[in-house]
mmCIF file of C-alpha atoms in Angstrom:
data_model
loop_
_atom_site.group_PDB
_atom_site.id
_atom_site.type_symbol
_atom_site.label_atom_id
_atom_site.label_comp_id
_atom_site.label_asym_id
_atom_site.label_seq_id
_atom_site.Cartn_x
_atom_site.Cartn_y
_atom_site.Cartn_z
ATOM 1 C CA UNK Z 1 2.019 -28.296 -19.624
ATOM 2 C CA UNK Z 2 5.492 -27.394 -20.951
ATOM 3 C CA UNK Z 3 5.483 -30.454 -23.194
ATOM 4 C CA UNK Z 4 2.095 -29.504 -24.674
ATOM 5 C CA UNK Z 5 3.235 -25.918 -25.231
ATOM 6 C CA UNK Z 6 6.325 -27.239 -26.965
ATOM 7 C CA UNK Z 7 4.279 -29.547 -29.192
ATOM 8 C CA UNK Z 8 1.944 -26.710 -30.177
ATOM 9 C CA UNK Z 9 4.821 -24.363 -30.964
ATOM 10 C CA UNK Z 10 6.790 -26.886 -33.025
ATOM 11 C CA UNK Z 11 3.658 -27.943 -34.931
ATOM 12 C CA UNK Z 12 2.678 -24.358 -35.690
ATOM 13 C CA UNK Z 13 6.185 -23.219 -36.693
ATOM 14 C CA UNK Z 14 7.245 -26.562 -38.205
ATOM 15 C CA UNK Z 15 10.706 -25.959 -36.769
ATOM 16 C CA UNK Z 16 12.510 -27.008 -33.607
ATOM 17 C CA UNK Z 17 14.922 -24.053 -33.769
ATOM 18 C CA UNK Z 18 12.125 -21.483 -34.175
ATOM 19 C CA UNK Z 19 10.127 -23.113 -31.377
ATOM 20 C CA UNK Z 20 13.199 -22.980 -29.138
ATOM 21 C CA UNK Z 21 13.477 -19.223 -29.734
ATOM 22 C CA UNK Z 22 9.785 -18.681 -29.058
ATOM 23 C CA UNK Z 23 9.852 -20.750 -25.876
ATOM 24 C CA UNK Z 24 13.174 -19.282 -24.727
ATOM 25 C CA UNK Z 25 14.818 -22.665 -24.272
ATOM 26 C CA UNK Z 26 17.469 -24.719 -26.037
ATOM 27 C CA UNK Z 27 16.890 -26.931 -29.090
ATOM 28 C CA UNK Z 28 17.908 -30.095 -27.172
ATOM 29 C CA UNK Z 29 15.274 -29.188 -24.553
ATOM 30 C CA UNK Z 30 12.599 -28.941 -27.267
ATOM 31 C CA UNK Z 31 13.652 -32.264 -28.768
ATOM 32 C CA UNK Z 32 13.604 -33.911 -25.350
ATOM 33 C CA UNK Z 33 10.064 -32.709 -24.629
ATOM 34 C CA UNK Z 34 8.818 -34.007 -27.988
ATOM 35 C CA UNK Z 35 10.492 -37.329 -27.394
ATOM 36 C CA UNK Z 36 8.871 -37.553 -23.966
ATOM 37 C CA UNK Z 37 5.424 -36.999 -25.502
ATOM 38 C CA UNK Z 38 6.025 -39.555 -28.230
ATOM 39 C CA UNK Z 39 7.094 -42.160 -25.691
ATOM 40 C CA UNK Z 40 4.148 -41.436 -23.391
ATOM 41 C CA UNK Z 41 1.592 -41.511 -26.189
ATOM 42 C CA UNK Z 42 3.368 -44.196 -28.267
ATOM 43 C CA UNK Z 43 2.975 -41.978 -31.327
ATOM 44 C CA UNK Z 44 5.155 -40.440 -34.005
ATOM 45 C CA UNK Z 45 4.444 -36.703 -34.069
ATOM 46 C CA UNK Z 46 6.689 -35.354 -36.857
ATOM 47 C CA UNK Z 47 8.580 -36.494 -39.932
ATOM 48 C CA UNK Z 48 11.826 -34.743 -40.740
ATOM 49 C CA UNK Z 49 12.504 -33.454 -44.256
ATOM 50 C CA UNK Z 50 15.477 -31.599 -45.646
ATOM 51 C CA UNK Z 51 13.860 -28.229 -44.923
ATOM 52 C CA UNK Z 52 11.424 -28.546 -42.031
ATOM 53 C CA UNK Z 53 9.179 -30.878 -40.071
ATOM 54 C CA UNK Z 54 6.037 -32.447 -41.486
ATOM 55 C CA UNK Z 55 3.052 -33.380 -39.371
ATOM 56 C CA UNK Z 56 2.291 -37.023 -38.851
ATOM 57 C CA UNK Z 57 -1.279 -38.263 -39.028
ATOM 58 C CA UNK Z 58 -1.363 -38.180 -35.203
ATOM 59 C CA UNK Z 59 -0.371 -34.507 -35.132
ATOM 60 C CA UNK Z 60 -3.077 -33.633 -37.632
ATOM 61 C CA UNK Z 61 -5.609 -35.060 -35.180
ATOM 62 C CA UNK Z 62 -4.049 -33.668 -32.016
ATOM 63 C CA UNK Z 63 -2.944 -30.157 -32.980
ATOM 64 C CA UNK Z 64 -6.284 -28.307 -32.977
ATOM 65 C CA UNK Z 65 -7.356 -29.990 -29.748
ATOM 66 C CA UNK Z 66 -4.091 -29.118 -27.973
ATOM 67 C CA UNK Z 67 -4.105 -25.528 -29.284
ATOM 68 C CA UNK Z 68 -7.710 -24.972 -28.250
ATOM 69 C CA UNK Z 69 -7.054 -26.463 -24.809
ATOM 70 C CA UNK Z 70 -3.993 -24.280 -24.238
ATOM 71 C CA UNK Z 71 -5.970 -21.175 -25.250
ATOM 72 C CA UNK Z 72 -8.740 -22.133 -22.838
ATOM 73 C CA UNK Z 73 -6.208 -22.575 -20.033
ATOM 74 C CA UNK Z 74 -4.579 -19.204 -20.783
ATOM 75 C CA UNK Z 75 -7.976 -17.508 -20.731
ATOM 76 C CA UNK Z 76 -8.883 -19.160 -17.417
ATOM 77 C CA UNK Z 77 -5.552 -18.152 -15.877
ATOM 78 C CA UNK Z 78 -6.021 -14.563 -17.047
ATOM 79 C CA UNK Z 79 -9.430 -14.504 -15.392
ATOM 80 C CA UNK Z 80 -8.024 -15.865 -12.146
ATOM 81 C CA UNK Z 81 -5.165 -13.353 -12.141
ATOM 82 C CA UNK Z 82 -7.579 -10.496 -12.780
ATOM 83 C CA UNK Z 83 -9.835 -11.568 -9.926
ATOM 84 C CA UNK Z 84 -7.136 -12.379 -7.421
ATOM 85 C CA UNK Z 85 -5.826 -10.010 -4.751
ATOM 86 C CA UNK Z 86 -4.575 -6.631 -5.962
ATOM 87 C CA UNK Z 87 -1.677 -5.160 -3.981
ATOM 88 C CA UNK Z 88 -1.498 -1.406 -3.394
ATOM 89 C CA UNK Z 89 1.716 0.053 -1.992
ATOM 90 C CA UNK Z 90 1.075 3.059 0.254
ATOM 91 C CA UNK Z 91 3.782 5.351 1.603
ATOM 92 C CA UNK Z 92 3.137 6.705 5.110
ATOM 93 C CA UNK Z 93 5.159 8.482 7.773
ATOM 94 C CA UNK Z 94 6.150 6.795 11.016
ATOM 95 C CA UNK Z 95 3.561 8.875 12.878
ATOM 96 C CA UNK Z 96 0.689 7.869 10.627
ATOM 97 C CA UNK Z 97 1.715 4.216 10.503
ATOM 98 C CA UNK Z 98 1.614 3.708 14.253
ATOM 99 C CA UNK Z 99 -1.534 2.418 15.906
ATOM 100 C CA UNK Z 100 -4.726 3.432 14.135
ATOM 101 C CA UNK Z 101 -3.761 2.813 10.493
ATOM 102 C CA UNK Z 102 -2.699 -0.799 10.983
ATOM 103 C CA UNK Z 103 -5.990 -1.656 12.670
ATOM 104 C CA UNK Z 104 -7.982 0.225 10.014
ATOM 105 C CA UNK Z 105 -6.282 -1.658 7.170
ATOM 106 C CA UNK Z 106 -7.033 -4.973 8.833
ATOM 107 C CA UNK Z 107 -10.721 -4.046 8.882
ATOM 108 C CA UNK Z 108 -10.457 -2.836 5.283
ATOM 109 C CA UNK Z 109 -9.069 -6.162 4.083
ATOM 110 C CA UNK Z 110 -11.812 -8.069 5.862
ATOM 111 C CA UNK Z 111 -14.368 -6.242 3.712
ATOM 112 C CA UNK Z 112 -12.269 -6.023 0.525
ATOM 113 C CA UNK Z 113 -10.522 -9.364 0.241
ATOM 114 C CA UNK Z 114 -9.182 -8.692 -3.236
ATOM 115 C CA UNK Z 115 -7.263 -5.557 -2.233
ATOM 116 C CA UNK Z 116 -4.180 -5.824 -0.054
ATOM 117 C CA UNK Z 117 -2.447 -2.641 1.143
ATOM 118 C CA UNK Z 118 1.295 -2.877 1.640
ATOM 119 C CA UNK Z 119 2.797 -0.111 3.759
ATOM 120 C CA UNK Z 120 6.050 1.601 2.833
ATOM 121 C CA UNK Z 121 7.007 3.496 5.991
ATOM 122 C CA UNK Z 122 9.307 6.449 5.477
ATOM 123 C CA UNK Z 123 9.495 10.071 6.559
ATOM 124 C CA UNK Z 124 10.778 11.254 3.186
ATOM 125 C CA UNK Z 125 8.556 12.371 0.325
ATOM 126 C CA UNK Z 126 8.630 9.544 -2.188
ATOM 127 C CA UNK Z 127 8.547 10.181 -5.935
ATOM 128 C CA UNK Z 128 5.156 8.803 -6.948
ATOM 129 C CA UNK Z 129 5.915 9.152 -10.652
ATOM 130 C CA UNK Z 130 9.133 7.123 -10.560
ATOM 131 C CA UNK Z 131 8.996 4.791 -7.566
ATOM 132 C CA UNK Z 132 6.839 1.655 -7.379
ATOM 133 C CA UNK Z 133 4.374 3.260 -4.952
ATOM 134 C CA UNK Z 134 0.703 3.707 -5.709
ATOM 135 C CA UNK Z 135 -0.299 6.293 -3.120
ATOM 136 C CA UNK Z 136 1.125 8.355 -0.267
ATOM 137 C CA UNK Z 137 -0.440 9.922 2.826
ATOM 138 C CA UNK Z 138 1.332 13.246 3.192
ATOM 139 C CA UNK Z 139 1.076 16.090 5.688
ATOM 140 C CA UNK Z 140 0.980 19.209 3.541
ATOM 141 C CA UNK Z 141 -0.131 22.851 3.785
ATOM 142 C CA UNK Z 142 -3.899 23.134 3.361
ATOM 143 C CA UNK Z 143 -3.468 25.375 0.303
ATOM 144 C CA UNK Z 144 -0.746 23.243 -1.301
ATOM 145 C CA UNK Z 145 -0.439 23.120 -5.074
ATOM 146 C CA UNK Z 146 0.714 19.732 -6.288
ATOM 147 C CA UNK Z 147 2.611 19.154 -9.512
ATOM 148 C CA UNK Z 148 0.370 18.603 -12.584
ATOM 149 C CA UNK Z 149 1.081 14.847 -12.671
ATOM 150 C CA UNK Z 150 -0.128 14.316 -9.083
ATOM 151 C CA UNK Z 151 -3.626 14.291 -7.629
ATOM 152 C CA UNK Z 152 -4.297 14.887 -3.938
ATOM 153 C CA UNK Z 153 -7.485 14.652 -1.889
ATOM 154 C CA UNK Z 154 -7.785 15.848 1.703
ATOM 155 C CA UNK Z 155 -8.144 13.495 4.657
ATOM 156 C CA UNK Z 156 -9.629 15.235 7.696
ATOM 157 C CA UNK Z 157 -7.804 13.717 10.673
ATOM 158 C CA UNK Z 158 -9.043 16.354 13.124
ATOM 159 C CA UNK Z 159 -7.261 19.300 14.679
ATOM 160 C CA UNK Z 160 -4.528 19.034 17.295
ATOM 161 C CA UNK Z 161 -5.252 18.207 20.932
ATOM 162 C CA UNK Z 162 -3.068 18.670 24.000
ATOM 163 C CA UNK Z 163 -3.163 15.431 25.993
ATOM 164 C CA UNK Z 164 -1.560 13.865 29.036
ATOM 165 C CA UNK Z 165 -2.130 11.040 31.492
ATOM 166 C CA UNK Z 166 -4.830 11.299 34.198
ATOM 167 C CA UNK Z 167 -2.098 11.121 36.846
ATOM 168 C CA UNK Z 168 -0.161 14.024 35.361
ATOM 169 C CA UNK Z 169 -3.269 16.191 35.017
ATOM 170 C CA UNK Z 170 -4.092 15.476 38.664
ATOM 171 C CA UNK Z 171 -1.055 17.569 39.582
ATOM 172 C CA UNK Z 172 -3.133 20.564 38.518
ATOM 173 C CA UNK Z 173 -6.406 20.357 40.537
ATOM 174 C CA UNK Z 174 -7.754 23.511 38.917
ATOM 175 C CA UNK Z 175 -6.678 22.432 35.431
ATOM 176 C CA UNK Z 176 -4.003 23.788 33.159
ATOM 177 C CA UNK Z 177 -4.171 27.420 32.152
ATOM 178 C CA UNK Z 178 -2.108 30.417 31.201
ATOM 179 C CA UNK Z 179 -1.173 30.804 34.845
ATOM 180 C CA UNK Z 180 0.411 27.391 35.405
ATOM 181 C CA UNK Z 181 1.302 25.851 32.046
ATOM 182 C CA UNK Z 182 4.766 27.307 32.365
ATOM 183 C CA UNK Z 183 5.475 24.683 35.053
ATOM 184 C CA UNK Z 184 4.478 21.741 32.832
ATOM 185 C CA UNK Z 185 6.841 19.540 30.867
ATOM 186 C CA UNK Z 186 6.248 19.809 27.138
ATOM 187 C CA UNK Z 187 6.823 16.621 25.143
ATOM 188 C CA UNK Z 188 7.941 17.633 21.660
ATOM 189 C CA UNK Z 189 8.686 15.909 18.375
ATOM 190 C CA UNK Z 190 9.386 16.917 14.820
ATOM 191 C CA UNK Z 191 6.413 19.281 14.551
ATOM 192 C CA UNK Z 192 8.192 21.703 16.893
ATOM 193 C CA UNK Z 193 6.060 24.694 15.913
ATOM 194 C CA UNK Z 194 2.933 23.154 17.427
ATOM 195 C CA UNK Z 195 3.769 24.187 20.992
ATOM 196 C CA UNK Z 196 4.470 27.740 19.888
ATOM 197 C CA UNK Z 197 0.986 27.739 18.362
ATOM 198 C CA UNK Z 198 -0.604 26.442 21.589
ATOM 199 C CA UNK Z 199 1.167 28.915 23.838
ATOM 200 C CA UNK Z 200 0.317 31.780 21.510
ATOM 201 C CA UNK Z 201 -3.339 30.716 21.622
ATOM 202 C CA UNK Z 202 -3.259 30.975 25.412
ATOM 203 C CA UNK Z 203 -1.665 34.418 25.135
ATOM 204 C CA UNK Z 204 1.179 32.962 27.174
ATOM 205 C CA UNK Z 205 4.662 34.438 26.815
ATOM 206 C CA UNK Z 206 7.297 32.369 28.646
ATOM 207 C CA UNK Z 207 9.473 34.464 30.917
ATOM 208 C CA UNK Z 208 12.053 31.695 31.110
ATOM 209 C CA UNK Z 209 12.980 28.577 29.205
ATOM 210 C CA UNK Z 210 10.242 25.961 29.597
ATOM 211 C CA UNK Z 211 10.953 22.376 30.543
ATOM 212 C CA UNK Z 212 10.706 20.169 27.449
ATOM 213 C CA UNK Z 213 11.771 16.735 26.256
ATOM 214 C CA UNK Z 214 12.258 16.026 22.570
ATOM 215 C CA UNK Z 215 11.362 12.713 20.904
ATOM 216 C CA UNK Z 216 12.076 11.421 17.418
ATOM 217 C CA UNK Z 217 8.443 10.623 16.639
ATOM 218 C CA UNK Z 218 4.949 11.554 17.735
ATOM 219 C CA UNK Z 219 4.347 7.956 18.838
ATOM 220 C CA UNK Z 220 7.221 8.202 21.305
ATOM 221 C CA UNK Z 221 5.950 11.512 22.653
ATOM 222 C CA UNK Z 222 2.467 10.025 23.159
ATOM 223 C CA UNK Z 223 3.937 7.006 24.924
ATOM 224 C CA UNK Z 224 5.772 9.344 27.283
ATOM 225 C CA UNK Z 225 2.517 11.232 27.886
ATOM 226 C CA UNK Z 226 0.785 7.975 28.836
ATOM 227 C CA UNK Z 227 3.579 7.360 31.336
ATOM 228 C CA UNK Z 228 2.870 10.711 32.983
ATOM 229 C CA UNK Z 229 5.974 12.511 31.797
ATOM 230 C CA UNK Z 230 4.258 15.639 30.501
ATOM 231 C CA UNK Z 231 1.985 17.131 27.833
ATOM 232 C CA UNK Z 232 1.920 15.958 24.217
ATOM 233 C CA UNK Z 233 0.263 17.225 21.047
ATOM 234 C CA UNK Z 234 -1.377 15.051 18.392
ATOM 235 C CA UNK Z 235 -4.262 15.084 15.977
ATOM 236 C CA UNK Z 236 -7.526 13.748 17.332
ATOM 237 C CA UNK Z 237 -7.325 10.666 15.064
ATOM 238 C CA UNK Z 238 -4.140 9.429 16.724
ATOM 239 C CA UNK Z 239 -5.344 9.802 20.328
ATOM 240 C CA UNK Z 240 -9.060 9.011 20.138
ATOM 241 C CA UNK Z 241 -8.672 5.352 21.090
ATOM 242 C CA UNK Z 242 -6.186 6.125 23.885
ATOM 243 C CA UNK Z 243 -8.607 8.708 25.265
ATOM 244 C CA UNK Z 244 -11.570 6.339 25.081
ATOM 245 C CA UNK Z 245 -9.519 3.765 27.006
ATOM 246 C CA UNK Z 246 -8.624 6.332 29.669
ATOM 247 C CA UNK Z 247 -4.884 6.216 28.975
ATOM 248 C CA UNK Z 248 -4.884 9.864 27.899
ATOM 249 C CA UNK Z 249 -7.075 12.837 28.774
ATOM 250 C CA UNK Z 250 -7.454 16.358 27.449
ATOM 251 C CA UNK Z 251 -5.020 18.691 29.146
ATOM 252 C CA UNK Z 252 -6.549 21.773 27.534
ATOM 253 C CA UNK Z 253 -10.235 22.001 26.512
ATOM 254 C CA UNK Z 254 -9.681 23.643 23.134
ATOM 255 C CA UNK Z 255 -8.522 22.139 19.849
ATOM 256 C CA UNK Z 256 -5.625 23.733 18.011
ATOM 257 C CA UNK Z 257 -6.506 24.579 14.414
ATOM 258 C CA UNK Z 258 -3.675 23.656 12.077
ATOM 259 C CA UNK Z 259 -2.632 25.207 8.781
ATOM 260 C CA UNK Z 260 -1.654 21.799 7.403
ATOM 261 C CA UNK Z 261 -3.603 18.628 6.678
ATOM 262 C CA UNK Z 262 -3.117 15.101 5.418
ATOM 263 C CA UNK Z 263 -3.588 14.366 1.733
ATOM 264 C CA UNK Z 264 -4.198 11.146 -0.145
ATOM 265 C CA UNK Z 265 -1.770 11.660 -3.052
ATOM 266 C CA UNK Z 266 -1.212 9.536 -6.147
ATOM 267 C CA UNK Z 267 -0.061 9.867 -9.723
ATOM 268 C CA UNK Z 268 -2.738 10.809 -12.254
ATOM 269 C CA UNK Z 269 -1.479 7.883 -14.322
ATOM 270 C CA UNK Z 270 -1.778 5.273 -11.589
ATOM 271 C CA UNK Z 271 -2.935 1.828 -12.738
ATOM 272 C CA UNK Z 272 -5.222 0.748 -9.884
ATOM 273 C CA UNK Z 273 -7.652 3.697 -9.964
ATOM 274 C CA UNK Z 274 -10.698 1.706 -8.882
ATOM 275 C CA UNK Z 275 -8.829 0.105 -5.975
ATOM 276 C CA UNK Z 276 -7.462 3.486 -4.870
ATOM 277 C CA UNK Z 277 -10.931 5.008 -4.942
ATOM 278 C CA UNK Z 278 -12.156 2.133 -2.771
ATOM 279 C CA UNK Z 279 -9.298 2.629 -0.312
ATOM 280 C CA UNK Z 280 -9.814 6.402 -0.121
ATOM 281 C CA UNK Z 281 -13.544 6.027 0.532
ATOM 282 C CA UNK Z 282 -12.765 3.552 3.314
ATOM 283 C CA UNK Z 283 -10.208 5.861 4.962
ATOM 284 C CA UNK Z 284 -12.581 8.827 4.888
ATOM 285 C CA UNK Z 285 -15.367 6.812 6.513
ATOM 286 C CA UNK Z 286 -13.136 5.085 9.070
ATOM 287 C CA UNK Z 287 -11.387 8.324 10.064
ATOM 288 C CA UNK Z 288 -14.754 10.045 10.552
ATOM 289 C CA UNK Z 289 -15.902 7.167 12.787
ATOM 290 C CA UNK Z 290 -12.652 7.244 14.765
ATOM 291 C CA UNK Z 291 -12.578 10.978 15.536
ATOM 292 C CA UNK Z 292 -16.172 11.219 16.798
#
């Protein structure tokens, strides 16, 4: 292929030096490729003059065929590249990346073979206008106002639930309530205000410091809850499967309404708009199915 490209370029430009510049290679490399073609085909391709190269009779026959063939190949390659797998880079927090999302994206790729989602896991807010990231799932206030160059659409992941293991809940035969929750161990993580919200909803005012254990991530707190170490808080999306499998149960019957929600955020100037729309529609549908 390189030899044919070289032949076409030299024939069109009638110059080895100009062809070398166009092909981004050295003049000896161009000469070597031409010589290789001449030896393989047993033909003389060019005649040197004092100013430039003149076509031989063989080149006059071959040039249009080679040029047309190269154009056809370029067009076919462009079609293949356009139809091949598109990669979307999505920024997510550690909490969102654990468990459900990985399984959902596997199902997504099974139905949309040409779209591959690459996760960029970080707890910082990435700059979607400057970094090579197509979309981010961000936990933001429900009434957030994004910058003009960003577009965000809500993802309803359910309200918060208080969960624990069946064994831990069995310690409270009459269930947890305002009267006995003060004896429970609260498993906390970064969203430290969530427990304050729960206790306030129960009209419970601690008279002494409550027993609590802090974890770096929600996933770690949920793992501790499964092991019977206390009560954890998480959105319904992140505990639905664990509850259906019996690893976690509701510790309190009511959901905790949150003032924040997850958003599907991307730049208004993003390239893969169709692919992002497909991904968003999938997430909305799969989340709804998961939180039933």
